[in-house]
Amino acid sequence: MSVPDAQIYPYATGPAAVTAATHQDPQDLVFWTGWFCPASQRVWIALEERGIPYQYKEVNPYKKEEAFLRINPKGLTPTVEYKGKPLVESLVLLEFLEDAYPSHTPRLLPADPYERARVRLWLDHVSKQVLPAFFKTVQAQDKGKQEEELRAYYTALRKLADEVKGPYFLGQEFSLVDVAIAPFVVRDYIIEEHRGYKREEVGSGWKEYAEALEKRDSVTRTCSDKEHYEPIYGRYLRDESQSETAKATRAGRAVI
Ligand SMILES: N[C@@H](CCC(=O)N[C@@H](CS)C(=O)NCC(=O)O)C(=O)O
């Protein structure tokens, strides 16, 4: 099934709908999000993990509605309004939540400066290596190109897998690396079905890591029903999407 970018299902469904429904009251932090958006899910996972009070506001970032553009002129999700002031970019927002809510635990950046730096290095790997390879694999049309991009995706994931202590990146402690990659792990059935991806092909314990991530409460509580993601990814799989991410992938730029 195909839908133009702007005509996506309008609301969160399944467990995500239940979570959204319990966060409708006004709060200092307003979370502008698209239920389907992996960058937004990162922020949502962190909010849920740490029990930070927030008001959930569903928005379709492809519609670029005036009210939303007034808060974020680029019209991208996630956007956070904190005490009336806007902030954007999922990785910046994750760090902001650490800084603005120090008493909410668990902290997702470790206290040790060396470990904090390592987390940031591997977040950079996720942004610059893993996600571009994921979207290139999805958007490639030629069979040979799809296989080449999938191999690059495996290589990027394996480098990360080699650093995972298990069950999570830092061991027992759930951290921002886990938060940043989890939304893409829960969407990997798309490349499994359409590009022949297999978690076990990554090696180095990736499959076990992926399973630990998708079972985490904050991750399951922020997932909608699978059937509603499929039409959205159909546009990526045919390389028809005009989203900023799809355009960045075509232009060979880093994406989310
Ligand atoms: N680098 C941004 C990417 C945000 C982004 O591209 N969000 C998508 C939805 S997942 C969006 O708003 N797309 C609307 C568009 O492309 O016009 C982040 O990490 O927050």
Short mmCIF file of C-alpha atoms and ligand atoms in Angstrom, two decimals:
data_model
loop_
_atom_site.label_atom_id
_atom_site.label_comp_id
_atom_site.label_asym_id
_atom_site.label_seq_id
_atom_site.Cartn_x
_atom_site.Cartn_y
_atom_site.Cartn_z
CA MET A 1 0.00 0.00 0.00
CA SER A 2 1.34 3.42 -0.92
CA VAL A 3 0.64 6.79 0.69
CA PRO A 4 2.13 10.20 -0.05
CA ASP A 5 4.39 11.42 2.75
CA ALA A 6 1.69 13.72 4.14
CA GLN A 7 -1.06 11.08 4.25
CA ILE A 8 0.21 8.86 6.99
CA TYR A 9 -2.00 7.32 9.67
CA PRO A 10 -2.81 10.27 11.96
CA TYR A 11 -2.37 8.78 15.46
CA ALA A 12 -0.29 6.41 17.53
CA THR A 13 -1.86 2.97 17.88
CA GLY A 14 -1.30 -0.09 20.09
CA PRO A 15 0.96 0.37 23.17
CA ALA A 16 2.10 3.82 21.96
CA ALA A 17 -1.51 5.07 21.95
CA VAL A 18 -1.91 4.00 25.58
CA THR A 19 1.29 5.84 26.54
CA ALA A 20 0.30 8.95 24.59
CA ALA A 21 -3.15 8.98 26.23
CA THR A 22 -1.60 9.17 29.69
CA HIS A 23 0.49 12.24 28.76
CA GLN A 24 -2.10 14.77 27.60
CA ASP A 25 -1.99 17.20 30.53
CA PRO A 26 -0.03 20.46 30.21
CA GLN A 27 3.58 20.24 31.44
CA ASP A 28 6.75 22.35 31.28
CA LEU A 29 7.91 20.06 28.50
CA VAL A 30 5.76 19.68 25.40
CA PHE A 31 6.85 16.79 23.18
CA TRP A 32 5.88 17.41 19.52
CA THR A 33 6.17 14.07 17.82
CA GLY A 34 5.09 11.92 14.93
CA TRP A 35 4.14 8.46 16.22
CA PHE A 36 5.96 6.80 13.30
CA CYS A 37 9.18 8.84 13.57
CA PRO A 38 12.28 6.96 14.75
CA ALA A 39 14.06 10.19 15.75
CA SER A 40 11.06 11.09 17.92
CA GLN A 41 10.92 7.62 19.40
CA ARG A 42 14.44 8.16 20.75
CA VAL A 43 13.24 11.12 22.78
CA TRP A 44 10.08 9.31 23.79
CA ILE A 45 12.08 6.32 25.06
CA ALA A 46 14.25 8.65 27.17
CA LEU A 47 11.19 10.48 28.59
CA GLU A 48 9.58 7.17 29.51
CA GLU A 49 12.78 5.60 30.86
CA ARG A 50 13.36 8.50 33.21
CA GLY A 51 9.79 9.29 34.21
CA ILE A 52 10.07 12.90 33.03
CA PRO A 53 6.69 14.69 32.99
CA TYR A 54 5.74 15.67 29.45
CA GLN A 55 2.75 16.56 27.32
CA TYR A 56 2.43 14.46 24.17
CA LYS A 57 1.44 16.37 21.01
CA GLU A 58 0.96 14.42 17.82
CA VAL A 59 1.92 16.27 14.64
CA ASN A 60 2.42 15.17 11.05
CA PRO A 61 5.78 16.75 10.13
CA TYR A 62 5.10 16.22 6.42
CA LYS A 63 2.10 18.56 6.49
CA LYS A 64 4.17 21.55 7.65
CA GLU A 65 1.20 23.17 9.34
CA GLU A 66 1.51 26.85 10.31
CA ALA A 67 1.13 26.26 14.07
CA PHE A 68 3.99 23.76 14.07
CA LEU A 69 6.22 25.83 11.77
CA ARG A 70 5.94 28.69 14.26
CA ILE A 71 7.66 26.45 16.83
CA ASN A 72 10.09 24.73 14.46
CA PRO A 73 10.56 26.55 11.12
CA LYS A 74 11.90 23.33 9.55
CA GLY A 75 8.79 21.50 10.65
CA LEU A 76 10.64 18.37 11.77
CA THR A 77 9.86 15.98 14.60
CA PRO A 78 10.95 15.60 17.31
CA THR A 79 10.58 19.14 18.61
CA VAL A 80 10.45 19.95 22.30
CA GLU A 81 9.02 23.10 23.79
CA TYR A 82 10.58 23.58 27.20
CA LYS A 83 8.91 26.33 29.25
CA GLY A 84 7.72 27.81 25.96
CA LYS A 85 11.12 27.67 24.21
CA PRO A 86 11.77 25.34 21.25
CA LEU A 87 14.54 22.77 20.89
CA VAL A 88 15.22 20.31 18.07
CA GLU A 89 17.44 17.41 16.94
CA SER A 90 16.96 14.06 18.64
CA LEU A 91 20.54 13.64 19.90
CA VAL A 92 20.66 17.19 21.25
CA LEU A 93 17.31 16.61 22.93
CA LEU A 94 18.55 13.43 24.58
CA GLU A 95 21.47 15.32 26.11
CA PHE A 96 19.18 18.19 27.06
CA LEU A 97 16.97 15.81 29.04
CA GLU A 98 20.04 14.60 30.91
CA ASP A 99 21.01 18.19 31.78
CA ALA A 100 17.54 19.56 32.52
CA TYR A 101 16.31 16.65 34.64
CA PRO A 102 19.36 15.51 36.66
CA SER A 103 17.29 14.02 39.49
CA HIS A 104 15.29 11.73 37.22
CA THR A 105 16.85 8.29 37.11
CA PRO A 106 18.19 6.28 35.45
CA ARG A 107 20.64 8.70 33.89
CA LEU A 108 21.32 7.63 30.32
CA LEU A 109 24.78 9.18 30.11
CA PRO A 110 27.22 7.48 32.48
CA ALA A 111 28.85 9.52 35.26
CA ASP A 112 32.38 8.47 34.39
CA PRO A 113 33.90 11.00 31.91
CA TYR A 114 35.67 8.32 29.87
CA GLU A 115 32.48 6.26 29.52
CA ARG A 116 30.49 9.41 28.66
CA ALA A 117 32.94 10.16 25.88
CA ARG A 118 32.70 6.58 24.63
CA VAL A 119 28.92 6.80 24.54
CA ARG A 120 29.21 9.99 22.45
CA LEU A 121 31.71 8.35 20.09
CA TRP A 122 29.34 5.47 19.45
CA LEU A 123 26.38 7.81 19.02
CA ASP A 124 28.47 9.43 16.31
CA HIS A 125 29.02 6.01 14.75
CA VAL A 126 25.27 5.39 14.77
CA SER A 127 24.66 8.76 13.05
CA LYS A 128 27.45 8.64 10.52
CA GLN A 129 27.79 4.95 9.70
CA VAL A 130 24.80 2.91 10.83
CA LEU A 131 21.84 5.08 9.82
CA PRO A 132 23.10 6.18 6.41
CA ALA A 133 23.68 2.49 5.60
CA PHE A 134 20.20 1.58 6.88
CA PHE A 135 18.46 4.15 4.68
CA LYS A 136 20.67 3.38 1.67
CA THR A 137 19.72 -0.28 2.02
CA VAL A 138 16.04 0.64 2.18
CA GLN A 139 16.13 3.11 -0.73
CA ALA A 140 18.41 1.15 -3.12
CA GLN A 141 16.43 -0.09 -6.13
CA ASP A 142 18.92 -2.16 -8.07
CA LYS A 143 19.39 -5.70 -6.65
CA GLY A 144 23.20 -5.50 -6.76
CA LYS A 145 23.15 -2.09 -5.06
CA GLN A 146 20.77 -3.39 -2.37
CA GLU A 147 23.19 -6.21 -1.59
CA GLU A 148 26.15 -3.84 -1.49
CA GLU A 149 24.36 -1.45 0.88
CA LEU A 150 23.19 -4.32 3.06
CA ARG A 151 26.81 -5.50 3.39
CA ALA A 152 27.80 -1.97 4.45
CA TYR A 153 24.95 -2.02 6.99
CA TYR A 154 26.17 -5.34 8.43
CA THR A 155 29.70 -3.93 8.69
CA ALA A 156 28.52 -0.79 10.52
CA LEU A 157 26.35 -2.85 12.91
CA ARG A 158 29.13 -5.37 13.55
CA LYS A 159 31.51 -2.59 14.64
CA LEU A 160 28.91 -1.49 17.16
CA ALA A 161 28.10 -5.07 18.20
CA ASP A 162 31.78 -5.65 18.97
CA GLU A 163 31.53 -2.90 21.61
CA VAL A 164 28.29 -4.11 23.25
CA LYS A 165 28.96 -5.59 26.68
CA GLY A 166 25.47 -7.09 26.94
CA PRO A 167 22.67 -7.10 27.53
CA TYR A 168 23.00 -3.37 26.68
CA PHE A 169 25.83 -1.30 25.23
CA LEU A 170 27.39 -0.54 28.64
CA GLY A 171 26.37 -3.84 30.26
CA GLN A 172 23.43 -3.79 32.70
CA GLU A 173 23.14 0.02 32.41
CA PHE A 174 20.80 1.27 29.66
CA SER A 175 22.38 4.27 27.90
CA LEU A 176 21.94 6.75 25.06
CA VAL A 177 23.58 4.38 22.58
CA ASP A 178 20.75 1.91 23.24
CA VAL A 179 18.18 4.69 22.99
CA ALA A 180 19.58 5.95 19.68
CA ILE A 181 19.63 2.59 17.92
CA ALA A 182 16.48 0.96 19.41
CA PRO A 183 13.95 2.66 17.05
CA PHE A 184 15.84 1.23 14.08
CA VAL A 185 16.08 -2.23 15.63
CA VAL A 186 12.30 -2.36 16.06
CA ARG A 187 11.93 -1.35 12.38
CA ASP A 188 14.42 -3.88 11.00
CA TYR A 189 11.63 -6.29 9.99
CA ILE A 190 11.20 -3.96 7.02
CA ILE A 191 14.64 -4.77 5.60
CA GLU A 192 14.27 -8.37 6.71
CA GLU A 193 11.15 -8.71 4.54
CA HIS A 194 12.32 -6.62 1.61
CA ARG A 195 16.13 -6.69 1.53
CA GLY A 196 17.03 -10.10 3.01
CA TYR A 197 18.48 -8.69 6.25
CA LYS A 198 19.01 -11.18 9.09
CA ARG A 199 20.05 -10.15 12.59
CA GLU A 200 22.16 -13.27 12.97
CA GLU A 201 24.19 -12.34 9.87
CA VAL A 202 25.61 -9.33 11.74
CA GLY A 203 27.42 -11.58 14.21
CA SER A 204 29.14 -10.57 17.48
CA GLY A 205 25.95 -11.08 19.51
CA TRP A 206 23.90 -8.51 17.58
CA LYS A 207 20.79 -10.71 17.57
CA GLU A 208 20.81 -11.01 21.36
CA TYR A 209 21.40 -7.28 21.74
CA ALA A 210 18.55 -6.48 19.33
CA GLU A 211 16.22 -8.78 21.28
CA ALA A 212 17.15 -7.13 24.58
CA LEU A 213 16.40 -3.70 23.09
CA GLU A 214 13.04 -4.59 21.61
CA LYS A 215 11.90 -6.09 24.92
CA ARG A 216 12.78 -3.02 26.99
CA ASP A 217 9.62 -1.50 28.51
CA SER A 218 10.31 2.04 27.32
CA VAL A 219 10.76 0.70 23.79
CA THR A 220 7.62 -1.46 23.68
CA ARG A 221 5.53 1.33 25.25
CA THR A 222 6.50 3.71 22.43
CA CYS A 223 5.77 1.36 19.52
CA SER A 224 2.62 1.52 17.42
CA ASP A 225 1.05 -1.41 15.58
CA LYS A 226 3.31 -2.73 12.81
CA GLU A 227 0.64 -2.53 10.11
CA HIS A 228 0.69 1.27 10.24
CA TYR A 229 4.45 1.58 9.65
CA GLU A 230 4.34 -0.48 6.49
CA PRO A 231 2.72 2.05 4.12
CA ILE A 232 5.24 4.68 5.22
CA TYR A 233 8.23 2.46 4.53
CA GLY A 234 6.71 1.42 1.20
CA ARG A 235 7.60 4.87 -0.10
CA TYR A 236 11.19 4.50 1.06
CA LEU A 237 11.44 0.99 -0.36
CA ARG A 238 10.41 2.33 -3.80
CA ASP A 239 12.59 5.41 -3.25
CA GLU A 240 9.57 7.68 -3.67
CA SER A 241 9.65 9.50 -0.34
CA GLN A 242 10.34 13.23 -0.43
CA SER A 243 11.18 13.40 3.27
CA GLU A 244 14.34 15.23 4.37
CA THR A 245 15.83 11.86 5.34
CA ALA A 246 15.09 10.32 1.94
CA LYS A 247 16.56 13.33 0.15
CA ALA A 248 19.66 13.31 2.37
CA THR A 249 20.17 9.61 1.61
CA ARG A 250 19.96 10.29 -2.15
CA ALA A 251 22.45 13.12 -1.77
CA GLY A 252 24.84 10.91 0.23
CA ARG A 253 24.48 13.01 3.41
CA ALA A 254 24.08 11.81 6.99
CA VAL A 255 20.44 11.41 7.91
CA ILE A 256 18.96 11.18 11.42
N1 LIG B 1 18.17 15.01 12.50
C1 LIG B 1 16.79 15.11 12.97
C2 LIG B 1 15.91 14.43 11.96
C3 LIG B 1 14.45 14.68 12.23
C4 LIG B 1 13.58 14.20 11.05
O1 LIG B 1 14.01 14.15 9.90
N2 LIG B 1 12.32 13.86 11.38
C5 LIG B 1 11.41 13.42 10.36
C6 LIG B 1 10.40 12.42 10.86
S1 LIG B 1 11.20 11.00 11.52
C7 LIG B 1 10.63 14.62 9.84
O2 LIG B 1 10.25 15.47 10.59
N3 LIG B 1 10.36 14.63 8.53
C8 LIG B 1 9.62 15.65 7.88
C9 LIG B 1 10.24 16.02 6.57
O3 LIG B 1 11.17 15.33 6.13
O4 LIG B 1 9.79 17.00 5.97
C10 LIG B 1 16.69 14.46 14.35
O5 LIG B 1 17.47 13.55 14.65
O6 LIG B 1 15.84 14.90 15.15
#
